[in-house]
Every structure is written in structure tokens, then in C-alpha cells.
Coordinates of N, CA, C and O and ligand atoms in Angstrom, one line a residue:
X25 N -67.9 8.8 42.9 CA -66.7 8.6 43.5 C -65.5 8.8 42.5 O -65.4 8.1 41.5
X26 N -64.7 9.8 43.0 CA -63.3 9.6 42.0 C -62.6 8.7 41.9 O -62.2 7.9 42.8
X27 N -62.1 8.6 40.4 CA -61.3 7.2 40.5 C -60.2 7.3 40.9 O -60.0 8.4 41.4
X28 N -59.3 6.4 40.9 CA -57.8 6.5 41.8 C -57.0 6.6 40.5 O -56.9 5.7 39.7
X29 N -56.5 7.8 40.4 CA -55.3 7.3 39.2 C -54.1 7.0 39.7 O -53.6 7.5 40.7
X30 N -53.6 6.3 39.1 CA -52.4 5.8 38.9 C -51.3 6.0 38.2 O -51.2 5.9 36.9
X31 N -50.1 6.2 39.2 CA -49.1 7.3 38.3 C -48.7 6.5 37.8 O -48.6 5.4 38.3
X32 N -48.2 6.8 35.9 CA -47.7 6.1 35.2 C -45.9 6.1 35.5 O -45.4 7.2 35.6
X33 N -45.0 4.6 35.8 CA -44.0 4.3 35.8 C -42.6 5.4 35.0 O -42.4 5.2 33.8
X34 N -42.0 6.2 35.5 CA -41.4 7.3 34.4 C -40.2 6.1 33.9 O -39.3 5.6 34.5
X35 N -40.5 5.9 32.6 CA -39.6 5.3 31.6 C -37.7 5.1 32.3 O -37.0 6.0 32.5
X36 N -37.6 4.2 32.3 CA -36.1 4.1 32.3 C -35.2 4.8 31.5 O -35.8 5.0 30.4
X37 N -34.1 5.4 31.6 CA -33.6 6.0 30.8 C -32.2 5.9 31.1 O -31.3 6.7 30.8
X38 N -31.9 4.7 31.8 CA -30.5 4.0 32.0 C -29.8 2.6 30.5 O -30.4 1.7 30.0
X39 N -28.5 3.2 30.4 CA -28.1 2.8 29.3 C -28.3 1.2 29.6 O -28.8 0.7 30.7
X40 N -28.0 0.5 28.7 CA -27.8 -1.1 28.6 C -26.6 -1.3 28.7 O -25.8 -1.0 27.8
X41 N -25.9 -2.0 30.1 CA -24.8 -2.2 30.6 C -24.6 -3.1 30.1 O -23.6 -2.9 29.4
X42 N -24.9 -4.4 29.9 CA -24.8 -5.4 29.4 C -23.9 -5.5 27.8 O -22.8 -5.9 27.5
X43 N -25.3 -4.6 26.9 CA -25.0 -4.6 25.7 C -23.0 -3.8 25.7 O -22.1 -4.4 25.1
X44 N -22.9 -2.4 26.5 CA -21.6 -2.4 26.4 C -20.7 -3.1 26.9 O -19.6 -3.0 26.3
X45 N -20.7 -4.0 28.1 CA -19.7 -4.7 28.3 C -19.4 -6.3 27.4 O -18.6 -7.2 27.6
X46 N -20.4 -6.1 26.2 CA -20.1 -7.2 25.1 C -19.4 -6.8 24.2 O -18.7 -7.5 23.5
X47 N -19.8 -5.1 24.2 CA -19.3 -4.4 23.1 C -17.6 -4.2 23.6 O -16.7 -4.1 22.8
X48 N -17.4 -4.2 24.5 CA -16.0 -3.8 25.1 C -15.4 -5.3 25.0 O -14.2 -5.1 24.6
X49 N -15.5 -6.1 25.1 CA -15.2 -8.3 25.0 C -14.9 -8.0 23.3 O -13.9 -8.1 22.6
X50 N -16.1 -7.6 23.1 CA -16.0 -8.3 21.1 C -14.8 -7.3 20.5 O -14.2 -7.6 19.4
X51 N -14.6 -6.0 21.2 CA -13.6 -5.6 20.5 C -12.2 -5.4 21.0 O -11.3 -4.7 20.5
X52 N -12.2 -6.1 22.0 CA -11.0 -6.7 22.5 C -10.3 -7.7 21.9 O -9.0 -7.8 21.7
X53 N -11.0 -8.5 21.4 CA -10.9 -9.5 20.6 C -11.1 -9.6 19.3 O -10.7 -10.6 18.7
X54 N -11.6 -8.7 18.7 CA -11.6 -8.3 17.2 C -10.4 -7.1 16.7 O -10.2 -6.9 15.5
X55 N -9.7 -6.4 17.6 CA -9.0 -5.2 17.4 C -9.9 -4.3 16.3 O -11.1 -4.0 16.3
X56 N -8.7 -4.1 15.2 CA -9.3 -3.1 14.0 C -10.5 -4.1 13.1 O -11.5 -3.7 12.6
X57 N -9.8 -5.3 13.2 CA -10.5 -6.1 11.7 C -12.2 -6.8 12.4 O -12.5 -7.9 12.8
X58 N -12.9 -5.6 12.2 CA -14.5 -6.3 13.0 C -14.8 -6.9 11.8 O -14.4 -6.5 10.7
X59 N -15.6 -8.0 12.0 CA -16.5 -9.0 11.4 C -16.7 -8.6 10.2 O -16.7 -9.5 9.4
X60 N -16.9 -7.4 9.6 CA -17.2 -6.3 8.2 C -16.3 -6.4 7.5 O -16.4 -7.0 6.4
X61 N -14.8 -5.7 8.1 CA -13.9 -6.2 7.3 C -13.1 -7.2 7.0 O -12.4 -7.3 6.0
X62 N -13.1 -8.1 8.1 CA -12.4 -9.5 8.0 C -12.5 -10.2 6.7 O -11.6 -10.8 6.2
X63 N -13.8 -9.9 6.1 CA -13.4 -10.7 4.4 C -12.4 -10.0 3.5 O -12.0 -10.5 2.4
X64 N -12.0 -8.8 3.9 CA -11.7 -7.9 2.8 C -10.0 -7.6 3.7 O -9.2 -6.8 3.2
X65 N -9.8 -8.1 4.7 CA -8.8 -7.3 5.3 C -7.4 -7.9 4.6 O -6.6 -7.0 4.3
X66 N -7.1 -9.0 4.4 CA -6.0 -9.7 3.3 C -5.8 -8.6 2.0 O -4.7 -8.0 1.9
X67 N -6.7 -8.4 1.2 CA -6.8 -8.1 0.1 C -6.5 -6.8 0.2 O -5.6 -6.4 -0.5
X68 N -7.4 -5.7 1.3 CA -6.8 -4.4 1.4 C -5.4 -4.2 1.9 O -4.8 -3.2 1.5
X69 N -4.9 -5.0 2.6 CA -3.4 -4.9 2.9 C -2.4 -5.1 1.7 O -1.2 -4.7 1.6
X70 N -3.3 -5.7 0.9 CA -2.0 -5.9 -0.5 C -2.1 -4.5 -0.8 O -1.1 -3.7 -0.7
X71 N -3.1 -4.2 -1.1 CA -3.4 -2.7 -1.8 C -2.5 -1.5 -1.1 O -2.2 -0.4 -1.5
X72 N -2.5 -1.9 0.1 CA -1.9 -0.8 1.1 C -0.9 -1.0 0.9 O -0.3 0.1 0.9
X73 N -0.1 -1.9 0.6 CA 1.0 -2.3 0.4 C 1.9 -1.7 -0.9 O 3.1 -1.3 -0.8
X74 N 1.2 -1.7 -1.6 CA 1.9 -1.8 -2.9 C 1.8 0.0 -2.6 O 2.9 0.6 -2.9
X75 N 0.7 0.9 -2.1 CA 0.6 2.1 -1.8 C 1.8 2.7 -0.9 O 2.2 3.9 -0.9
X76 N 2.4 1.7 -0.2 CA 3.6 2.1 1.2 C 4.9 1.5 0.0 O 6.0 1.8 0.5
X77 N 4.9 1.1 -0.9 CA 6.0 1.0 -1.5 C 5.7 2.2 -2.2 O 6.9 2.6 -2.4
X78 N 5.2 2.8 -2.6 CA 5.0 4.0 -3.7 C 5.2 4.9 -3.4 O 5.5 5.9 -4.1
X79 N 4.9 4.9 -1.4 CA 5.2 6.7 -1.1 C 6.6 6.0 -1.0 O 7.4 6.4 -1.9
X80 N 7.1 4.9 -0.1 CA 8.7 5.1 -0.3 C 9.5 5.3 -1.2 O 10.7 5.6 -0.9
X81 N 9.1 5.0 -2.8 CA 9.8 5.1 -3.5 C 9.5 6.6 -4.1 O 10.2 7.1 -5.0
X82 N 8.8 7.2 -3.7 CA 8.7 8.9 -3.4 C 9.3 9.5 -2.5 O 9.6 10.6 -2.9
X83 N 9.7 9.1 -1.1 CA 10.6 9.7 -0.3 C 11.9 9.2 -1.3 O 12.2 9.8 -2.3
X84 N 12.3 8.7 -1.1 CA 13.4 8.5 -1.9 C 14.1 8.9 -3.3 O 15.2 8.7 -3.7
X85 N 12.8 9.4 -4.1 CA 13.5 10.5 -5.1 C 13.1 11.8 -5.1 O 13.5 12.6 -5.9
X86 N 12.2 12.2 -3.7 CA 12.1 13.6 -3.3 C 13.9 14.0 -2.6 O 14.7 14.9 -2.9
X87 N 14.0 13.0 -1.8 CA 15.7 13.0 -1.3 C 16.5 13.7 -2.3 O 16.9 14.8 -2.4
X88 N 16.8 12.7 -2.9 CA 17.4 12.6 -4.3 C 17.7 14.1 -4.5 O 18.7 14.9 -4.3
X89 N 16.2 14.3 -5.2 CA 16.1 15.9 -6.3 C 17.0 17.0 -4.7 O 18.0 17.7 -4.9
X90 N 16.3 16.7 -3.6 CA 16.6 17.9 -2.7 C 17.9 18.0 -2.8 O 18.3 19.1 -3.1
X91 N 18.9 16.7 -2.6 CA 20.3 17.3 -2.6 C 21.5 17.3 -3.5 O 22.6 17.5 -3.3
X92 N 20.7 16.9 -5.0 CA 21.0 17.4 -5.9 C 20.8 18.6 -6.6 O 21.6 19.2 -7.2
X93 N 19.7 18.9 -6.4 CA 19.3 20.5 -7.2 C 20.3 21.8 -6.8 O 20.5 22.2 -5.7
X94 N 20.6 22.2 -7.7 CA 22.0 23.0 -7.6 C 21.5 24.3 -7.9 O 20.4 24.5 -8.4
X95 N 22.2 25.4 -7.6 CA 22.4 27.0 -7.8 C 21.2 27.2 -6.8 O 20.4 26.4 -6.2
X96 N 21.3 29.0 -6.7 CA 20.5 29.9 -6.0 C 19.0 29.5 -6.4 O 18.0 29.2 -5.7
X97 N 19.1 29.5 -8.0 CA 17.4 29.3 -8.2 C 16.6 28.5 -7.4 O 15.6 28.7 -6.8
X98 N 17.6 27.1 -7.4 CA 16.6 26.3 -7.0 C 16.2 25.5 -5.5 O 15.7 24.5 -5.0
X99 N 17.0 27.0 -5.1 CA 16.7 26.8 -3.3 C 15.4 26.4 -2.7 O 15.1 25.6 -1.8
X100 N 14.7 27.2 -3.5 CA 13.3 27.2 -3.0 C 12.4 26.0 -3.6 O 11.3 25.5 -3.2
X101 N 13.4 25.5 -4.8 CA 12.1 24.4 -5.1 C 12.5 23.1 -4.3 O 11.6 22.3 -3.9
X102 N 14.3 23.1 -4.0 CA 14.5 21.7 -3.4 C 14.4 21.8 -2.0 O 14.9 20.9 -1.3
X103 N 13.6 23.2 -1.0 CA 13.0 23.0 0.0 C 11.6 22.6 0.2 O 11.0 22.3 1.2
X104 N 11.1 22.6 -1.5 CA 9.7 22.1 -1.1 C 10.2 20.5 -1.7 O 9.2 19.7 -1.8
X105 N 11.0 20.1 -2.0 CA 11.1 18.6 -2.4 C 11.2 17.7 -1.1 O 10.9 16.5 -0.9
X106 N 11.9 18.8 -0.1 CA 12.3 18.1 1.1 C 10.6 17.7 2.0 O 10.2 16.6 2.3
X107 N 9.8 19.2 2.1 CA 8.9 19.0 2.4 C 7.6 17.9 2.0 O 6.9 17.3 2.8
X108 N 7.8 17.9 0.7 CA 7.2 16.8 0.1 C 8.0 15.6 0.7 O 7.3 14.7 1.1
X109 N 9.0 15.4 0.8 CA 9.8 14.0 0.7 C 9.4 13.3 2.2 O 9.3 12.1 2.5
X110 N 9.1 14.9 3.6 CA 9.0 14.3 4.8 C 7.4 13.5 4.7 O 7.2 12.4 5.1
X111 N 6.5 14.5 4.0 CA 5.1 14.3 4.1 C 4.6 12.9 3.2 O 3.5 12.4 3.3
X112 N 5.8 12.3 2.2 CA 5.4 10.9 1.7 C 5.9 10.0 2.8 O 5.1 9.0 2.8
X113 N 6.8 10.0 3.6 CA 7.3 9.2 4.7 C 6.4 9.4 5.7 O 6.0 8.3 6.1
X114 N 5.7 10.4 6.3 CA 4.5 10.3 6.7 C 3.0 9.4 6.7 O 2.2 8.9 7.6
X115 N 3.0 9.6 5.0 CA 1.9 9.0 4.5 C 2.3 7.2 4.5 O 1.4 6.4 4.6
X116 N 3.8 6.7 4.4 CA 4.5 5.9 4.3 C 4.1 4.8 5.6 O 3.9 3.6 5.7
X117 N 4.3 5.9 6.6 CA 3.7 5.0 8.3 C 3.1 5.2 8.5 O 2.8 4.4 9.5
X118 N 2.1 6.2 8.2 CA -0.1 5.9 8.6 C 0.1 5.0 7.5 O -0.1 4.1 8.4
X119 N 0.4 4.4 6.5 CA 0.2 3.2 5.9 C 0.5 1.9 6.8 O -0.2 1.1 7.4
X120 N 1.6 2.0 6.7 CA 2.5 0.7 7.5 C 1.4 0.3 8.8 O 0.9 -0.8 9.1
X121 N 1.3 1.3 9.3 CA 0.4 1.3 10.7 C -0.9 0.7 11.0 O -1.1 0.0 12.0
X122 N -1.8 1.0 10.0 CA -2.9 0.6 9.2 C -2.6 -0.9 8.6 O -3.4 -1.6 9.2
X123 N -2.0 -1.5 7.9 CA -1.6 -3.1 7.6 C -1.7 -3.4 9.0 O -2.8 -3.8 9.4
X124 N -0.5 -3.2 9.7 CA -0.5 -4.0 11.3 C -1.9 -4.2 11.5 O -2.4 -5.3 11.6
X125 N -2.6 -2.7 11.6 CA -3.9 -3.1 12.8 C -4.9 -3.8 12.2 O -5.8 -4.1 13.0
X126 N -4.9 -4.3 10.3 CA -5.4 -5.0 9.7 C -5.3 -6.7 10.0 O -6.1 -7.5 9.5
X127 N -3.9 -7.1 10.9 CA -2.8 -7.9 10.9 C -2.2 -8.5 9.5 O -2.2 -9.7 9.1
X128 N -1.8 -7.5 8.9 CA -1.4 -7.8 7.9 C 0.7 -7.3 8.5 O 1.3 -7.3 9.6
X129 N 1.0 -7.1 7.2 CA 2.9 -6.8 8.1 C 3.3 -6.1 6.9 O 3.3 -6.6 5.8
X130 N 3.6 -4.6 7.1 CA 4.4 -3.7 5.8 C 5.6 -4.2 5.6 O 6.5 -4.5 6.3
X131 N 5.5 -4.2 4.3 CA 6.3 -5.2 3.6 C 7.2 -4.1 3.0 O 6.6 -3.4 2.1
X132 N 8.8 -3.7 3.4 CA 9.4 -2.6 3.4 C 11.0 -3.1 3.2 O 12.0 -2.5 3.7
X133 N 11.1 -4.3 2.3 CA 12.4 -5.3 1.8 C 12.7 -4.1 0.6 O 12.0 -3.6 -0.3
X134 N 13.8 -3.7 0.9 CA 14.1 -2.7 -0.1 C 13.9 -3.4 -1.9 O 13.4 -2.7 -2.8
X135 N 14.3 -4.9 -2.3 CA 14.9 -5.8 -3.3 C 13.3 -5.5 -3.8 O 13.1 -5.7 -4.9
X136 N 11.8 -5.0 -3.0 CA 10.7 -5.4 -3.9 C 10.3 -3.9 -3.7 O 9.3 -3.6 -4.4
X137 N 10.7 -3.1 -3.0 CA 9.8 -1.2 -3.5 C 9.6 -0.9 -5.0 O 8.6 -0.4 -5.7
X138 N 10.5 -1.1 -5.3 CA 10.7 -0.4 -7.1 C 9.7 -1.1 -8.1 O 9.1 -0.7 -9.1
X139 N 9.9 -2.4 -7.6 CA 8.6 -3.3 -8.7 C 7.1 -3.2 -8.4 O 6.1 -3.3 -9.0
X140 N 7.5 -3.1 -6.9 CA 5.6 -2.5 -6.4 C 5.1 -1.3 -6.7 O 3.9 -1.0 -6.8
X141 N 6.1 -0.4 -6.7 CA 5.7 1.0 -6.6 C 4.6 1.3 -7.8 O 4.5 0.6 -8.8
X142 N 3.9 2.4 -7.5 CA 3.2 2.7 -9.2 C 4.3 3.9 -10.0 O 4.7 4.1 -11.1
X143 N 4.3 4.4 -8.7 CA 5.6 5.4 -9.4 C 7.0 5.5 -9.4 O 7.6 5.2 -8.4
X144 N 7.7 6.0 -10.5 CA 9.0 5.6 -10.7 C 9.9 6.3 -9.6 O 9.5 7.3 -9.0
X145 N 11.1 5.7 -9.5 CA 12.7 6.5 -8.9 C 12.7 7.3 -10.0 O 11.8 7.3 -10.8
X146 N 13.8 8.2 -10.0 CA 14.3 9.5 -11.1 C 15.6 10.0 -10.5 O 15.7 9.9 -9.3
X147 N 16.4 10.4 -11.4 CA 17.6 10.9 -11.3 C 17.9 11.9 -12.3 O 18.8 11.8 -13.1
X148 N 17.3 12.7 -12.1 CA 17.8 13.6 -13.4 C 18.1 14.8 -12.4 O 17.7 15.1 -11.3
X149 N 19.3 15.6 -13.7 CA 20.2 16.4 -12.4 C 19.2 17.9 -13.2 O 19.3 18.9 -12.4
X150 N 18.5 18.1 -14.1 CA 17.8 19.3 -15.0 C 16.9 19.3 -13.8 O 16.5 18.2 -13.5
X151 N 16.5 20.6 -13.0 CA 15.6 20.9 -12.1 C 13.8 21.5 -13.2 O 12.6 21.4 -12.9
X152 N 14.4 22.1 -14.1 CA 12.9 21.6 -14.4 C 12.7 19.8 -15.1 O 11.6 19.6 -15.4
X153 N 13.5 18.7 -15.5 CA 13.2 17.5 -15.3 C 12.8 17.0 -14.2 O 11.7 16.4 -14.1
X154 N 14.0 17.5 -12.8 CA 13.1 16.7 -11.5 C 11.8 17.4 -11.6 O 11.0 16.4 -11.9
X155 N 11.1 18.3 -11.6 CA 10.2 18.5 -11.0 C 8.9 18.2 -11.8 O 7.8 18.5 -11.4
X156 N 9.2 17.7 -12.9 CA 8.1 17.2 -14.2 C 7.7 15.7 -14.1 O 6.7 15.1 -14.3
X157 N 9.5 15.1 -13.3 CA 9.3 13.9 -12.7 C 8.3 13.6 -11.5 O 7.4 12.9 -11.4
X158 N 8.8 14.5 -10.4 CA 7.9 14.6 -9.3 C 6.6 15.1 -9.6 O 5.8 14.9 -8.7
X159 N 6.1 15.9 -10.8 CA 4.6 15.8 -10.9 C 4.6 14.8 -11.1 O 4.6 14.1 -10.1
X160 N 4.4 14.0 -12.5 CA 3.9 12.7 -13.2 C 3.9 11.7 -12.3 O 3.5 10.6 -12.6
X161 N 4.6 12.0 -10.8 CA 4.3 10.6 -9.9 C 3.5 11.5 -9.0 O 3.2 10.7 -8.1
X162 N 3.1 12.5 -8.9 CA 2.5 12.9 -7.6 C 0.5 12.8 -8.7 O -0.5 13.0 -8.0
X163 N 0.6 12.7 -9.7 CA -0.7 12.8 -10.7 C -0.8 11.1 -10.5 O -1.9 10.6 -10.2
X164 N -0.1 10.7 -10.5 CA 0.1 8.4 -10.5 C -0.6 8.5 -9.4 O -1.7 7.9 -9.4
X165 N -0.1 9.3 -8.2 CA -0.4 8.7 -6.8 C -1.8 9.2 -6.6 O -2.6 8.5 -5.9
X166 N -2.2 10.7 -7.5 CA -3.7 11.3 -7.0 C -4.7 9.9 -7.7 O -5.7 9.6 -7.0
X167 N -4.5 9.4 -8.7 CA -5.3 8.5 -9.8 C -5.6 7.1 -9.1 O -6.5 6.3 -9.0
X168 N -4.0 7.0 -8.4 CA -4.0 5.5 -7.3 C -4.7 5.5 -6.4 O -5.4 4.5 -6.2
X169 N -4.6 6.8 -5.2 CA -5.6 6.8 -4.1 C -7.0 7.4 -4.5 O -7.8 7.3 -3.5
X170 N -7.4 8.0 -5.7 CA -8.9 7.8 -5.8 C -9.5 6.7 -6.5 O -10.6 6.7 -7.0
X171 N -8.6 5.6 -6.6 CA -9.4 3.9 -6.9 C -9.4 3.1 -5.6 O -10.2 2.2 -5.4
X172 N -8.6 3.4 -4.7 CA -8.4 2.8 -3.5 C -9.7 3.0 -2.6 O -10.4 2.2 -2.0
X173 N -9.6 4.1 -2.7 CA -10.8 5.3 -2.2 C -12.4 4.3 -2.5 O -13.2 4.0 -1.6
X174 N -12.5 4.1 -4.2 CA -13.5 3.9 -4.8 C -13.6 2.2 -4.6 O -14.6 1.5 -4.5
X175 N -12.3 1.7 -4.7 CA -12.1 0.0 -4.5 C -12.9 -0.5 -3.2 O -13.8 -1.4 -3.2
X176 N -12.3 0.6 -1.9 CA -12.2 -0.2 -0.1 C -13.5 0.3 0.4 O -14.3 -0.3 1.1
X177 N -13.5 2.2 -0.4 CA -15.1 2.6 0.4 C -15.2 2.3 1.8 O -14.5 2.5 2.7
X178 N -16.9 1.4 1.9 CA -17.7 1.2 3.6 C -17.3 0.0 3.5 O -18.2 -0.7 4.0
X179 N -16.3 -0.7 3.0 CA -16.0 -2.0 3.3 C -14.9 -2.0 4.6 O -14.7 -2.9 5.4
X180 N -14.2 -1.0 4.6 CA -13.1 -0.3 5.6 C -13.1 1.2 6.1 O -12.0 1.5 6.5
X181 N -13.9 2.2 6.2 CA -14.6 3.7 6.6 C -13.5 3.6 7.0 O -12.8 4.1 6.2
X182 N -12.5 3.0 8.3 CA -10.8 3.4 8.5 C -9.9 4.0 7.6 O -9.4 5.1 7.6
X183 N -9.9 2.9 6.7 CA -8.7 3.1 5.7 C -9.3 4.4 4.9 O -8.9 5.6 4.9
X184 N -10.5 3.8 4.2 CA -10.9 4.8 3.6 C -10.8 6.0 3.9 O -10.2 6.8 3.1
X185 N -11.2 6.4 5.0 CA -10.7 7.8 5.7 C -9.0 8.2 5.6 O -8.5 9.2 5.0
X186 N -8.5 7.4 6.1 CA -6.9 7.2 6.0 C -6.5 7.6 4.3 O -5.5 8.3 4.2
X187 N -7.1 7.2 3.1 CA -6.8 7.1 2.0 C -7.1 8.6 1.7 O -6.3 9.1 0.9
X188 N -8.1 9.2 2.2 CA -8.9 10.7 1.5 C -7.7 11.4 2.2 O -7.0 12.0 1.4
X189 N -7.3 11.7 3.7 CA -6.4 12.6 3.8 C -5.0 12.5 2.7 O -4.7 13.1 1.7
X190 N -4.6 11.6 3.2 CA -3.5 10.9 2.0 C -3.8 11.5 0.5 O -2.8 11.9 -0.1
X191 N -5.1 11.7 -0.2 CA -5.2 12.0 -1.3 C -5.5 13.5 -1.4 O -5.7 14.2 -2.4
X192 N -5.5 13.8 -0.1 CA -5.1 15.5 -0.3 C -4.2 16.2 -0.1 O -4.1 17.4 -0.2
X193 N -3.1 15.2 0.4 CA -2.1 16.2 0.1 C -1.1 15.8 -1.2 O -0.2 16.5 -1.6
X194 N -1.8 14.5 -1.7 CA -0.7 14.3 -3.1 C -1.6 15.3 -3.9 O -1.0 15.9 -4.9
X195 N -2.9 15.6 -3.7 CA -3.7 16.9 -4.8 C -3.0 18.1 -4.2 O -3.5 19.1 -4.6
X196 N -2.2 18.3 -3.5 CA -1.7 19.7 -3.0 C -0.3 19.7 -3.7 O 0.1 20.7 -4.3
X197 N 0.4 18.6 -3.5 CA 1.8 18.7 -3.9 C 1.7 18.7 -5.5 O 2.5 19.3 -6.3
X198 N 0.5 18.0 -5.9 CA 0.9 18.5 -7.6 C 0.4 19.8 -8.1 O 0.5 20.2 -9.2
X199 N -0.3 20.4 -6.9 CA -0.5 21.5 -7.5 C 0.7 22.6 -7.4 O 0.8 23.6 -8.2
X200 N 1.4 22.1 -6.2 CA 2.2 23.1 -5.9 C 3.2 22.9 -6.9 O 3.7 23.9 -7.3
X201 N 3.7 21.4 -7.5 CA 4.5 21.3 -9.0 C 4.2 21.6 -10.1 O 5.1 21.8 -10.9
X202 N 2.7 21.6 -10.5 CA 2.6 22.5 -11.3 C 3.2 23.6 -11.7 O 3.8 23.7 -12.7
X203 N 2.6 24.8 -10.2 CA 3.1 26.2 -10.3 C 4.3 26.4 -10.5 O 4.7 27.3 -11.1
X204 N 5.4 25.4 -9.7 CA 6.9 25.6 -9.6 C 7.1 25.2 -11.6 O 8.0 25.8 -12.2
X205 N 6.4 24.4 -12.1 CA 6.6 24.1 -13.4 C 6.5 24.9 -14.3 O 7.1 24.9 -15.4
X206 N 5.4 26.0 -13.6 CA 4.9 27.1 -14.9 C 6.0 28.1 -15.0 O 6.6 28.4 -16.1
X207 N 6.3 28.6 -13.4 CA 7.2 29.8 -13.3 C 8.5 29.5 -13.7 O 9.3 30.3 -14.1
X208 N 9.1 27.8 -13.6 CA 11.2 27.4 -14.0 C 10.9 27.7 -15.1 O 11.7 27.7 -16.0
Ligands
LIG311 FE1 2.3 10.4 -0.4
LIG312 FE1 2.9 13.4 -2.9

């Protein structure tokens, strides 16, 4: 007599509702800072910090150079000062942005930029000075965000990510000061 087989049950293959609607609770209530980074989220905010005083005190002597640099020559260099000047103000509020959702608060009191910054203000009216100035801070800032980089890592994969774009375009702008360095 043949045996009776019996069809085997075809596997479930429906997600775990459950598991996401805890996952949707816990990060309602955790926002950016999950459980991973909450030991470290104080401490990266300083760091971010002192980083959002540095691009502003970079928008603010890219300004500078732009509407100082004088004659025909240096048309072209104080339209890339401007460019640089928009793209540190940029970098300035993906910073600021990133503290908040840390709950930390960008700290943007004009009386403390200059002493946090890593890199200096400048005022020099010599366009190849400005632009020797704006390398040696745009080399500050490559050296700054690849410790940040190396400091935060998988303790924050956010920021960290946020820090690598950031550190490619300060490796862009010193290259492009460079070349403006070689040819003034
Ligand atoms: Fe920047
Ligand atoms: Fe830069």
C-alpha cells in the first residue's frame, strides 16, 4: 500500500510586524542619538563644534579676500574665494544641523569663533598672501577632518559620513590654491 505523503507546510515568508513596529517606537524616541552613540554624543558635539567655528571663521576671511582683492588679475581668483567662502557656510550648517540632531546646540556667539577656530582670520590686502593664507587653513582643516574622521569613525557612521564629504571638498579647495599659487 502506498504511503500517504504529506505536503510539507511552504515556509512563511511574511516580514515580522512586530519586530518593526518597535523599531518605529524606539526611534521615535531615540531620534539621531541611538543607544551606540549616546555615550559619545556630548563629546562629538564639542568636536563638531569647535569644527563649525572653523568653517565660520573661513567664511569670513574667504569674504574678506573676495572683496578686497583688487585689479583685473585677480578676478578670477576672488571668484573662487567667493565660491569657497559659500561652500564653508555650507559645511558650517550640515555641521550646526548634525549638533541639533545629536541634541547638542551650535554654538555660533560670535565673542568665542576666533578662539575655537583651528584656523586663523587674515587680512592681507597682497593676493598672493591671501591666497597662501587661505591654503594653510584649508591644509588645517584637511589634517582636522581626517582626525575627526579617525576620532568618531563607527561610533557615529552619521557624522562620520558627514565629516568625509566635508573633507573632500577642503582636499579640493587646497588643491585648487595650490594651482592659483603656482601660476600668481
Ligand atoms: Fe569647510
Ligand atoms: Fe575649505
Amino acid at each position: 500500500m502506498a504511503k500517504t505523503v504529506h505536503a510539507q507546510p511552504t515556509p512563511s515568508m511574511a516580514l515580522d510586524e512586530n519586530a518593526i513596529a518597535s523599531a518605529a517606537r524606539e526611534r521615535l524616541h531615540d531620534g539621531a542619538v541611538t543607544p551606540s552613540i549616546a555615550p559619545y554624543a556630548k563629546d562629538i558635539c564639542k568636536l563638531l563644534n569647535d569644527a563649525l567655528a572653523t568653517e565660520w571663521v573661513c567664511v569670513l576671511r574667504y569674504r574678506r579676500h573676495y572683496f578686497t582683492a583688487k585689479g583685473i588679475a585677480s578676478e578670477p581668483i576672488a571668484a573662487e574665494f567667493l565660491v569657497h567662502a559659500n561652500e564653508e557656510l555650507s559645511h558650517a550648517d550640515r555641521l550646526a544641523e548634525r549638533i541639533v540632531q545629536l541634541g547638542g546646540e551650535p554654538m555660533l556667539d560670535p565673542d568665542s569663533l576666533k578662539a575655537r577656530s583651528h584656523a586663523d582670520y587674515d587680512e592681507s590686502l597682497d593676493l598672493k598672501a591671501m591666497i597662501r593664507a587661505n591654503l594653510v587653513a584649508e591644509r588645517i582643516a584637511v589634517e582636522v577632518y581626517r582626525q575627526l574622521i579617525a576620532l568618531i569613525g563607527d561610533k557615529d557612521p552619521s557624522t562620520t559620513h558627514l565629516l568625509r564629504a566635508i573633507l573632500a571638498d577642503e582636499e579640493e579647495h587646497a588643491d585648487d590654491l595650490s594651482d592659483w599659487l603656482d601660476k600668481s
